[in-house]
mmCIF file of C-alpha atoms and ligand atoms in Angstrom:
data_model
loop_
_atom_site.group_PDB
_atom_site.id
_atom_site.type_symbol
_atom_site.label_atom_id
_atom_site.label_comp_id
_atom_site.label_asym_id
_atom_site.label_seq_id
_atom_site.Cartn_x
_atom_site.Cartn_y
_atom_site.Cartn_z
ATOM 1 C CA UNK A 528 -30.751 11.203 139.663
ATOM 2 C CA UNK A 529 -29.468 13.607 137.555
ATOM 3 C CA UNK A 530 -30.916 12.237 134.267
ATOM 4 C CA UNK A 531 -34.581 11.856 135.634
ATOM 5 C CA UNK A 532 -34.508 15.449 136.478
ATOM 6 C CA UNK A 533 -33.305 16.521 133.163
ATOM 7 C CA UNK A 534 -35.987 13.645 131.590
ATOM 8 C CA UNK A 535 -38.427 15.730 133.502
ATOM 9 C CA UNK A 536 -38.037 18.767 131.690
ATOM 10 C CA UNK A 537 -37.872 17.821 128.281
ATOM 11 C CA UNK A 538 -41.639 16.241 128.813
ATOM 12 C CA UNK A 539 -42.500 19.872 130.158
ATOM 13 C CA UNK A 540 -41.015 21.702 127.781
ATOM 14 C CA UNK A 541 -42.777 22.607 124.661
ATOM 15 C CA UNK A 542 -39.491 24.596 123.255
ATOM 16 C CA UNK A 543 -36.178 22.716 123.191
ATOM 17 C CA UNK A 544 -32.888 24.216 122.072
ATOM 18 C CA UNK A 545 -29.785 22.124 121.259
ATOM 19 C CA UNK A 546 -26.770 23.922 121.303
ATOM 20 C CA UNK A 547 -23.897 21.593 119.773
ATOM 21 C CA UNK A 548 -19.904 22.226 120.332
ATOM 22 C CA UNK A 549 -17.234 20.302 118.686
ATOM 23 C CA UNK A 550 -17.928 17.438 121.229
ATOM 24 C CA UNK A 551 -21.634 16.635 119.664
ATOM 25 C CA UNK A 552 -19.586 14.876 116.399
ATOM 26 C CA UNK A 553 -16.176 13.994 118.242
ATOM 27 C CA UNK A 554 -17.790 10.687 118.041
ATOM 28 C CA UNK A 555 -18.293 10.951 113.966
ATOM 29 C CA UNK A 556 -14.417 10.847 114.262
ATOM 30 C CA UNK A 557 -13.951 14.607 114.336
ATOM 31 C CA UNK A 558 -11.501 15.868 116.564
ATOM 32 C CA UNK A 559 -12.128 18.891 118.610
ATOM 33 C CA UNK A 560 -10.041 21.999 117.643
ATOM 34 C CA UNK A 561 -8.662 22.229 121.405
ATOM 35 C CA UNK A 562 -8.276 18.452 122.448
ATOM 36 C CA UNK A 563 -4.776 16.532 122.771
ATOM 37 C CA UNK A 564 -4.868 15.786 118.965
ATOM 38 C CA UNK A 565 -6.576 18.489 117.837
ATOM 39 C CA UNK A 566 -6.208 20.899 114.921
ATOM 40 C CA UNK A 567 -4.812 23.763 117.206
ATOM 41 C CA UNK A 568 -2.033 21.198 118.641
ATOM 42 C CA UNK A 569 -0.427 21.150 115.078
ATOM 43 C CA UNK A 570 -1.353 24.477 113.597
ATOM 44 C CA UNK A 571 -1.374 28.021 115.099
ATOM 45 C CA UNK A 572 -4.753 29.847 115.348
ATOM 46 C CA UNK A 573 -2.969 32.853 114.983
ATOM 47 C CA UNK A 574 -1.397 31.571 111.782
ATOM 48 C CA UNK A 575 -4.543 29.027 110.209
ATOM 49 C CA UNK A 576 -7.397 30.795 111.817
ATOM 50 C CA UNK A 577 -8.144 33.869 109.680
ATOM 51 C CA UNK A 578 -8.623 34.270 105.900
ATOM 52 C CA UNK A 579 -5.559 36.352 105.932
ATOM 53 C CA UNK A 580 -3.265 34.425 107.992
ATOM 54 C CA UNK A 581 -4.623 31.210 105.882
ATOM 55 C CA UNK A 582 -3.928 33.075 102.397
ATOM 56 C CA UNK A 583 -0.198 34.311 103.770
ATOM 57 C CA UNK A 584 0.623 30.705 104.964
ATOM 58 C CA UNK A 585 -0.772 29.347 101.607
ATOM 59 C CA UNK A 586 2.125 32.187 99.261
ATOM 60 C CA UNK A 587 5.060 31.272 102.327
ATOM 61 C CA UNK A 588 4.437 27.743 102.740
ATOM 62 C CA UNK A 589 1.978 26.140 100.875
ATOM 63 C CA UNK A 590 2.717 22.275 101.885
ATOM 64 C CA UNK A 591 2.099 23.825 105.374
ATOM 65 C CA UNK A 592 -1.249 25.198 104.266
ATOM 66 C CA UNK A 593 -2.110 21.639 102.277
ATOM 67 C CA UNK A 594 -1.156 19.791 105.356
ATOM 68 C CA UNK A 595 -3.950 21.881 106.991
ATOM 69 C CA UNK A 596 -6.789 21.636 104.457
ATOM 70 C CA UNK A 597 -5.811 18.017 104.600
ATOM 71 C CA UNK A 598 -6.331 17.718 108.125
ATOM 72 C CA UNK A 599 -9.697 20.138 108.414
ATOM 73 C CA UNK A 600 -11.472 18.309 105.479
ATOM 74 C CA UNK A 601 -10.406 14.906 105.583
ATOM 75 C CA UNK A 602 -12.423 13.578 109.151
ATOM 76 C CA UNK A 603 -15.566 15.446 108.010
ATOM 77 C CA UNK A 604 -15.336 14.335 104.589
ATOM 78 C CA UNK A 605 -15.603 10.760 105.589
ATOM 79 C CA UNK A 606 -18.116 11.338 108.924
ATOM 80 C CA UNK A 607 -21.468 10.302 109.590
ATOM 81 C CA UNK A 608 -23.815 11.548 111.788
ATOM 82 C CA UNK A 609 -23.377 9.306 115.394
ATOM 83 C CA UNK A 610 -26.426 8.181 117.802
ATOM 84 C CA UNK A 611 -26.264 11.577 119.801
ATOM 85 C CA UNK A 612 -26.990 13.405 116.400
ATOM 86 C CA UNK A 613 -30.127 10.566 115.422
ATOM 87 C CA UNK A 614 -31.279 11.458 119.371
ATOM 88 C CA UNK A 615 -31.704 14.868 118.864
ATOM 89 C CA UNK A 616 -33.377 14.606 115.449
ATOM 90 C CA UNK A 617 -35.729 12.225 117.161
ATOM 91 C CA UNK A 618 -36.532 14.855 119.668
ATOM 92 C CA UNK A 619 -38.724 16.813 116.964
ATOM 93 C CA UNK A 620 -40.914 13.995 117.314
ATOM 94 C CA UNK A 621 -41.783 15.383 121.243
ATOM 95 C CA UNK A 622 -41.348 19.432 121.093
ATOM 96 C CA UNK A 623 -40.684 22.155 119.334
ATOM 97 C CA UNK A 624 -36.760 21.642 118.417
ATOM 98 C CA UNK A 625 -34.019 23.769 117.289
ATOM 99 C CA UNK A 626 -30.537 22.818 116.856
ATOM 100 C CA UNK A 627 -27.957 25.835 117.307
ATOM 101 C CA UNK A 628 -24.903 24.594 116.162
ATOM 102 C CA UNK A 629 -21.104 26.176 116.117
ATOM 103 C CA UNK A 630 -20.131 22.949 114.043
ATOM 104 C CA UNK A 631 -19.425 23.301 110.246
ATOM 105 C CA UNK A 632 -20.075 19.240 109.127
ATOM 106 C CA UNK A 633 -23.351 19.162 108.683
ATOM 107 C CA UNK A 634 -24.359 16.289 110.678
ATOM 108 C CA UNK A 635 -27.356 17.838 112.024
ATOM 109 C CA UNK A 636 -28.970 17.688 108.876
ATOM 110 C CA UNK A 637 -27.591 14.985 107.795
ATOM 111 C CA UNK A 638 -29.120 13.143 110.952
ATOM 112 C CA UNK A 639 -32.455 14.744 110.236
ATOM 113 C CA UNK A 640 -32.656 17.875 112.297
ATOM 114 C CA UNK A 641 -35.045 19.980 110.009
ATOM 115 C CA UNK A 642 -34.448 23.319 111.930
ATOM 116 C CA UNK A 643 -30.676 24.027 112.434
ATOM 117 C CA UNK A 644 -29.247 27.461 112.426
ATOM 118 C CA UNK A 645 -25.313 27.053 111.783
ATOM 119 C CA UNK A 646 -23.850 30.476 113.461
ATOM 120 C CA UNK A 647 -20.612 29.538 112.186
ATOM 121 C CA UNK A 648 -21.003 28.770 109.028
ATOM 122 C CA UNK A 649 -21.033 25.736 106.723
ATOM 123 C CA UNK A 650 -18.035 23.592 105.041
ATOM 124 C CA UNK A 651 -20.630 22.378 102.643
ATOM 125 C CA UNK A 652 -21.491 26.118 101.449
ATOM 126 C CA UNK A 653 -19.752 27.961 99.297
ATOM 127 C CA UNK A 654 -19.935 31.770 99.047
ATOM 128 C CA UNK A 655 -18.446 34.782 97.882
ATOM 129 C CA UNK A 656 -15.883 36.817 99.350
ATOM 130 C CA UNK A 657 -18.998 38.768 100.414
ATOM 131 C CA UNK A 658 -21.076 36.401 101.701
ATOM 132 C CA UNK A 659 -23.388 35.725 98.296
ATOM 133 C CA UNK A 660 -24.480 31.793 98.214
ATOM 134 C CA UNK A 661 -22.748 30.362 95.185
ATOM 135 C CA UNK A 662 -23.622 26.828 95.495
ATOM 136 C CA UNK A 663 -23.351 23.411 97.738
ATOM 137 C CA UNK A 664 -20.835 20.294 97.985
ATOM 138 C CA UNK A 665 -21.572 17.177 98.737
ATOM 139 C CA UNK A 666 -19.683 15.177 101.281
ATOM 140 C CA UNK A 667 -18.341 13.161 98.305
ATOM 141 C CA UNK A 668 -16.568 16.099 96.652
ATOM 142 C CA UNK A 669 -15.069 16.905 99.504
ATOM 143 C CA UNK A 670 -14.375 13.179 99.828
ATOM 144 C CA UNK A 671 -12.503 13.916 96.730
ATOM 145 C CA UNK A 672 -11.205 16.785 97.439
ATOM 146 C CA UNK A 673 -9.374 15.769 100.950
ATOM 147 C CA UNK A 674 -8.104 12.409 99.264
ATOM 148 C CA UNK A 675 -6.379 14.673 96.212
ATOM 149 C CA UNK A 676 -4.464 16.755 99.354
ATOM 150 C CA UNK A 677 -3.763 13.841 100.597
ATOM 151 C CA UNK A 678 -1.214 12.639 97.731
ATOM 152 C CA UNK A 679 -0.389 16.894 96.837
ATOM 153 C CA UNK A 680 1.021 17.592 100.131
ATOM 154 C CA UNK A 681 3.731 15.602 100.069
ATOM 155 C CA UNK A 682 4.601 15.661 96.343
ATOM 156 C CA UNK A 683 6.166 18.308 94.058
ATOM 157 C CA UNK A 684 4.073 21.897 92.811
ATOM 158 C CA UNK A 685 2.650 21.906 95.974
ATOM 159 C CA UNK A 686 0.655 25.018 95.609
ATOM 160 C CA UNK A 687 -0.694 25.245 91.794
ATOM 161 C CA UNK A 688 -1.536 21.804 92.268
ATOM 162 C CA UNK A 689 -3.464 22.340 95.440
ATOM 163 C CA UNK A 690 -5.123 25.323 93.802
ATOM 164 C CA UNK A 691 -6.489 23.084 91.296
ATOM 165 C CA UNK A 692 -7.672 20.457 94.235
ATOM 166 C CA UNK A 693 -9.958 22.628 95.901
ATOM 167 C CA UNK A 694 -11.004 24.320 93.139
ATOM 168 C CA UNK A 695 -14.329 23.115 93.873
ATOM 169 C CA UNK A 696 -14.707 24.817 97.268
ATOM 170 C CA UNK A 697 -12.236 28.340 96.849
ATOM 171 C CA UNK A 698 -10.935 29.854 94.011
ATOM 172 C CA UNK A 699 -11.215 33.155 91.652
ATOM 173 C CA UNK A 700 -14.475 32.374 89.380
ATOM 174 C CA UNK A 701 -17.040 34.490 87.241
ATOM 175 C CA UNK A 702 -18.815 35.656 91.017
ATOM 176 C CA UNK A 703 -15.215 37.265 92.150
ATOM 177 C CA UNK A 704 -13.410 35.025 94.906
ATOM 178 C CA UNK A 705 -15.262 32.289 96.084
ATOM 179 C CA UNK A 706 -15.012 29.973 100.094
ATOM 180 C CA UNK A 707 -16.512 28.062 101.666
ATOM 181 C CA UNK A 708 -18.956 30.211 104.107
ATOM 182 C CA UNK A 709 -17.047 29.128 107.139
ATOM 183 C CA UNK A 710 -16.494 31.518 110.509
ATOM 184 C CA UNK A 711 -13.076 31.957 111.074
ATOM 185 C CA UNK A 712 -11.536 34.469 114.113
ATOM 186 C CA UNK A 713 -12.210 37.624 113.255
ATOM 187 C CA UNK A 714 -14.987 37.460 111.116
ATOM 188 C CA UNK A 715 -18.766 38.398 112.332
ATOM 189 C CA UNK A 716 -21.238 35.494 112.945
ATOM 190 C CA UNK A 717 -23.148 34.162 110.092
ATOM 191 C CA UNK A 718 -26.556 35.285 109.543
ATOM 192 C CA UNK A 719 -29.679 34.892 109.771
ATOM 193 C CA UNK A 720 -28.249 31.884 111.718
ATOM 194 C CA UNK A 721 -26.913 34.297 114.806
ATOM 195 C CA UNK A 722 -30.142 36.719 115.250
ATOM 196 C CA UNK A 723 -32.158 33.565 114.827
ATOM 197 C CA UNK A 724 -30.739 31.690 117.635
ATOM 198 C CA UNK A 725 -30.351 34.541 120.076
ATOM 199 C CA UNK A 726 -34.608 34.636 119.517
ATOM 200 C CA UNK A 727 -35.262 30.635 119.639
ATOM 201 C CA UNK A 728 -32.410 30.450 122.908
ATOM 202 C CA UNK A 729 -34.818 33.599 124.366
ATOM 203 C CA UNK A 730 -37.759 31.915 123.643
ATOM 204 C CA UNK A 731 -37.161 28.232 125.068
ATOM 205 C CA UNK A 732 -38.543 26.544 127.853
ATOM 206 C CA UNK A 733 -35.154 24.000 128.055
ATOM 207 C CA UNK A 734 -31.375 24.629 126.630
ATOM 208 C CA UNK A 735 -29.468 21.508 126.210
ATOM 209 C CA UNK A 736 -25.562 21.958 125.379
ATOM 210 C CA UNK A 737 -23.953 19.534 124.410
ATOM 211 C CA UNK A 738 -20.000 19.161 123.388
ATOM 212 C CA UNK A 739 -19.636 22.853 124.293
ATOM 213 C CA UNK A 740 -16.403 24.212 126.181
ATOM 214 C CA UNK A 741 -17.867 27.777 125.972
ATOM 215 C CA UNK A 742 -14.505 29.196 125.398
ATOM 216 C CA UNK A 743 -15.541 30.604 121.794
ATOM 217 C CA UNK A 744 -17.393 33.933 122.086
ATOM 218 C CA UNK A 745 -20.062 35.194 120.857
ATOM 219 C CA UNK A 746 -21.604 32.158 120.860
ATOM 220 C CA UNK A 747 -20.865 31.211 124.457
ATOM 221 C CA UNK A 748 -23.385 33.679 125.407
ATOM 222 C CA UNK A 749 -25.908 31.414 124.697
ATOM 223 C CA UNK A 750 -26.501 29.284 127.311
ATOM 224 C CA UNK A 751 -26.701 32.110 129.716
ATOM 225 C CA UNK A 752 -29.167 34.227 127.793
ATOM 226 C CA UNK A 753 -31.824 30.703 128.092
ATOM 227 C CA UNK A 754 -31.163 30.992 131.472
ATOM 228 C CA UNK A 755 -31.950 34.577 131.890
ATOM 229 C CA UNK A 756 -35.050 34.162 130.276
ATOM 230 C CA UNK A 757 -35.905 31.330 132.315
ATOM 231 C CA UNK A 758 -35.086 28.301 130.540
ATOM 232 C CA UNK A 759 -33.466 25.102 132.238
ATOM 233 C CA UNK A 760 -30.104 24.005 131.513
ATOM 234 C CA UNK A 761 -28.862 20.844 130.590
ATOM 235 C CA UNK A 762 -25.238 19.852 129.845
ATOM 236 C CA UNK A 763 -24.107 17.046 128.284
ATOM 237 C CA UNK A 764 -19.741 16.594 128.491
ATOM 238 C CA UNK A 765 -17.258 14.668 130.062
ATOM 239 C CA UNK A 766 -15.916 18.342 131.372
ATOM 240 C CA UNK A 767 -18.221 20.062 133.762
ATOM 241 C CA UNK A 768 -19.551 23.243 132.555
ATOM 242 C CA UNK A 769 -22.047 25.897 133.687
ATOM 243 C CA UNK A 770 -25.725 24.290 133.777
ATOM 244 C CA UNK A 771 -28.647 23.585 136.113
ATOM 245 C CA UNK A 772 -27.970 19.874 135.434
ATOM 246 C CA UNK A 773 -24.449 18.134 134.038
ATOM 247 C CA UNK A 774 -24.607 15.178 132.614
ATOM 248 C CA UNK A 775 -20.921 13.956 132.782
ATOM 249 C CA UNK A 776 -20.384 11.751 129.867
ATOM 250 C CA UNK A 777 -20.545 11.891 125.806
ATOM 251 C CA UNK A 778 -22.976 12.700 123.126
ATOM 252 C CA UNK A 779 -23.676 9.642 121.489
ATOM 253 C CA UNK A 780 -23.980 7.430 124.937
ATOM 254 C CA UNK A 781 -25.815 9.957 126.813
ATOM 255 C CA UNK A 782 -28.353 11.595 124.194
ATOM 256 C CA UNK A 783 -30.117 8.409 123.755
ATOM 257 C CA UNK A 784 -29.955 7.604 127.126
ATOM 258 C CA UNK A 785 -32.092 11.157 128.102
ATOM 259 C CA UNK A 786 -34.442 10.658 125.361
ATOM 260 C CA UNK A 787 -35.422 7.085 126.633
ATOM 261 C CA UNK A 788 -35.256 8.786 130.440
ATOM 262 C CA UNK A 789 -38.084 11.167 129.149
ATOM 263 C CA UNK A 790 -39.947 9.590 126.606
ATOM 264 C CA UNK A 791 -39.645 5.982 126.568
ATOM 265 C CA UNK A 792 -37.928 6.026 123.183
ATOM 266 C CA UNK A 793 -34.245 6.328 122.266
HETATM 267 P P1 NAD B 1354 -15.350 23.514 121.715
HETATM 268 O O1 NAD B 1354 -15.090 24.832 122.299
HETATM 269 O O2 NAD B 1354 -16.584 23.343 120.924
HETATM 270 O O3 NAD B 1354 -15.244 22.392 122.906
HETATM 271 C C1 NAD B 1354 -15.329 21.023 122.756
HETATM 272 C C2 NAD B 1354 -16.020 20.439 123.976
HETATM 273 O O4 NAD B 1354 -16.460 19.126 123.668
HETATM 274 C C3 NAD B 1354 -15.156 20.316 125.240
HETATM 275 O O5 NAD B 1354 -15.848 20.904 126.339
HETATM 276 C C4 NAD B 1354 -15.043 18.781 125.457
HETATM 277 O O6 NAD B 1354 -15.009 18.429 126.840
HETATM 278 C C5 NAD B 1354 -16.310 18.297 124.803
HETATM 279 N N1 NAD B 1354 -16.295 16.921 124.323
HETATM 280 C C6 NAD B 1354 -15.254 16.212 123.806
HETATM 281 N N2 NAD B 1354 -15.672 14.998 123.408
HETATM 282 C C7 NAD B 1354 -17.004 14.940 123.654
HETATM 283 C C8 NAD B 1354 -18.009 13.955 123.433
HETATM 284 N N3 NAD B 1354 -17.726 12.777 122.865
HETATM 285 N N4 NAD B 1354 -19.291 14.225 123.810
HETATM 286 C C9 NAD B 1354 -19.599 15.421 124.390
HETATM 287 N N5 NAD B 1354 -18.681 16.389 124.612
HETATM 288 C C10 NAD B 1354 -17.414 16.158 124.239
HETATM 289 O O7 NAD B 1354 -14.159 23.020 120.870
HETATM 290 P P2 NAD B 1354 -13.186 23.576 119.836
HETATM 291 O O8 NAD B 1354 -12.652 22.332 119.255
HETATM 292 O O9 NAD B 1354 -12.253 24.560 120.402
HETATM 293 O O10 NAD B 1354 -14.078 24.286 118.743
HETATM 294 C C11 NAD B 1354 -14.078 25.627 118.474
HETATM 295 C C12 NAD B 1354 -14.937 25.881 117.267
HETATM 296 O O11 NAD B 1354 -14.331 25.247 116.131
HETATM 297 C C13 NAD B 1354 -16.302 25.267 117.331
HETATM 298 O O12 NAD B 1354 -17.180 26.092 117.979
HETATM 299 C C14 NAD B 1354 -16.609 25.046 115.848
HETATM 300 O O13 NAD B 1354 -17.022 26.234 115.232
HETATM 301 C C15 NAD B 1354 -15.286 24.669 115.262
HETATM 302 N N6 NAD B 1354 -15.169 23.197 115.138
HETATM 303 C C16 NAD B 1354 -16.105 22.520 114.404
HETATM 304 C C17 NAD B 1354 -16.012 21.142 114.297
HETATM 305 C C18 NAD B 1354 -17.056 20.406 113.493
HETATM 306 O O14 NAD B 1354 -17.682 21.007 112.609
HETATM 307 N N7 NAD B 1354 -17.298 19.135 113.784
HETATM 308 C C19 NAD B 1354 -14.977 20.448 114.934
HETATM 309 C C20 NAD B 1354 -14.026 21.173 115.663
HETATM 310 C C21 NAD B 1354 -14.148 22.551 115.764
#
């Protein structure tokens, strides 16, 4: 069976690499951008996926751009990590882990994970317009932050008032303009996160992707580089993908499943 081969591997392998899509925390109750309800559904990439296209939509129509925020922050602020993210932090426990991640909720870390390299940024981190650290948020200010949108964006003053709701995450402060150090289209990958995960994904013995629809580039590279260099491929998704092994079904069901396959242990 598929999963015993897979189990095999992950014994052998003294290198792991878990590459996580918007499908590893679709199960924390956060929707993928592309699925039937997702955030590209009700709001244009072309309008709400760059800085600029965010910052015109915020001066034209800012209940618009609070109905977005709204919808971005509010499932992450209130997620928790699910059993697929405890699996792979239990992992370290067997080889050499690290956790490549395109998602922005930090669930890896939250799960444990201690080596995660986010190569599109963080929600949680805010930085300057160039890409200085400024400082972190906890999940409970964003908490906050998404439950003051949530009575702005229908109300009156739309914008100032929303300018003084996320003033916490984005604003003009005594470092210049400040964000939160998120990868939108567009920008370049963040870093050190990108040139370290092109190295660990050359250097593994085994690539597991999981959630993945390796539509989003660069980062869809990945998964073919391990396998260049030699690694095995495992994918975990209900949608079949490119991979030495598929595991058709979801994070949280199947991670645990594997990890009990190989090591006896969920
Ligand atoms: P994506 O390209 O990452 O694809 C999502 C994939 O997840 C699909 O292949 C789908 O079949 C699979 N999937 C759905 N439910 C699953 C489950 N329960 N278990 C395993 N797989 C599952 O998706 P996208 O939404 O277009 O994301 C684009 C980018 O947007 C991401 O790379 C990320 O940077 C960002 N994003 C982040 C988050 C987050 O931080 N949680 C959520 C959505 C999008």
């Amino acid at each position: 069976m598929s999963i015993d081969l897979a189990a095999e591997w992950l014994r052998s392998a003294r290198k792991i690499v878990v590459f996580t899509g918007a499908g590893m925390s679709a199960e924390s109750g956060i929707s993928t951008f592309r699925d039937q309800e997702g955030l590209w559904q009700h709001f244009r990439p072309e309008e709400f996926g760059t800085w600029t296209g965010l910052t015109r939509m915020f001066l034209a129509h800012p209940e618009r751009a609070a109905d977005f925020l709204y919808a971005l922050l509010e499932p992450i602020a209130g997620a928790k990590p699910n059993a697929g993210h405890l699996a792979i932090a239990a992992l370290e426990r067997h080889a050499r882990v690290t956790v490549v991640t395109q998602n922005i909720d930090n669930l890896h870390q939250e799960a444990g994970s201690t080596l995660v390299h986010e190569v599109h940024g963080s929600l949680f981190e805010i930085v300057t317009q160039d890409g200085r650290f400024v400082r972190c948020v906890s999940r409970q200010e964003m908490a906050s932050i998404a439950t003051a949108l949530g009575r702005i964006r229908h109300g009156r003053c739309v914008l100032p008032r929303t300018l003084v709701a996320i003033r916490p995450i984005a604003g003009i402060g005594i470092h210049g303009r400040y964000r939160p150090g998120v990868v939108l289209f567009g920008d370049a990958m963040a870093e050190p996160a990108w040139g370290d995960s092109v190295d660990a994904v050359c250097h593994c013995d085994c690539l597991i992707q999981v959630g993945c629809s390796n539509a989003v580039y660069p980062a869809a590279t990945l998964p073919r580089e391990a396998k260049a260099a030699g690694a095995k491929v495992i994918a975990v998704n209900p949608e079949k993908g490119e991979a030495d092994v598929w595991l058709r079904g979801t994070a949280s069901d199947l991670l645990p499943k594997l990890l009990e396959a190989a090591f006896g242990s969920p």
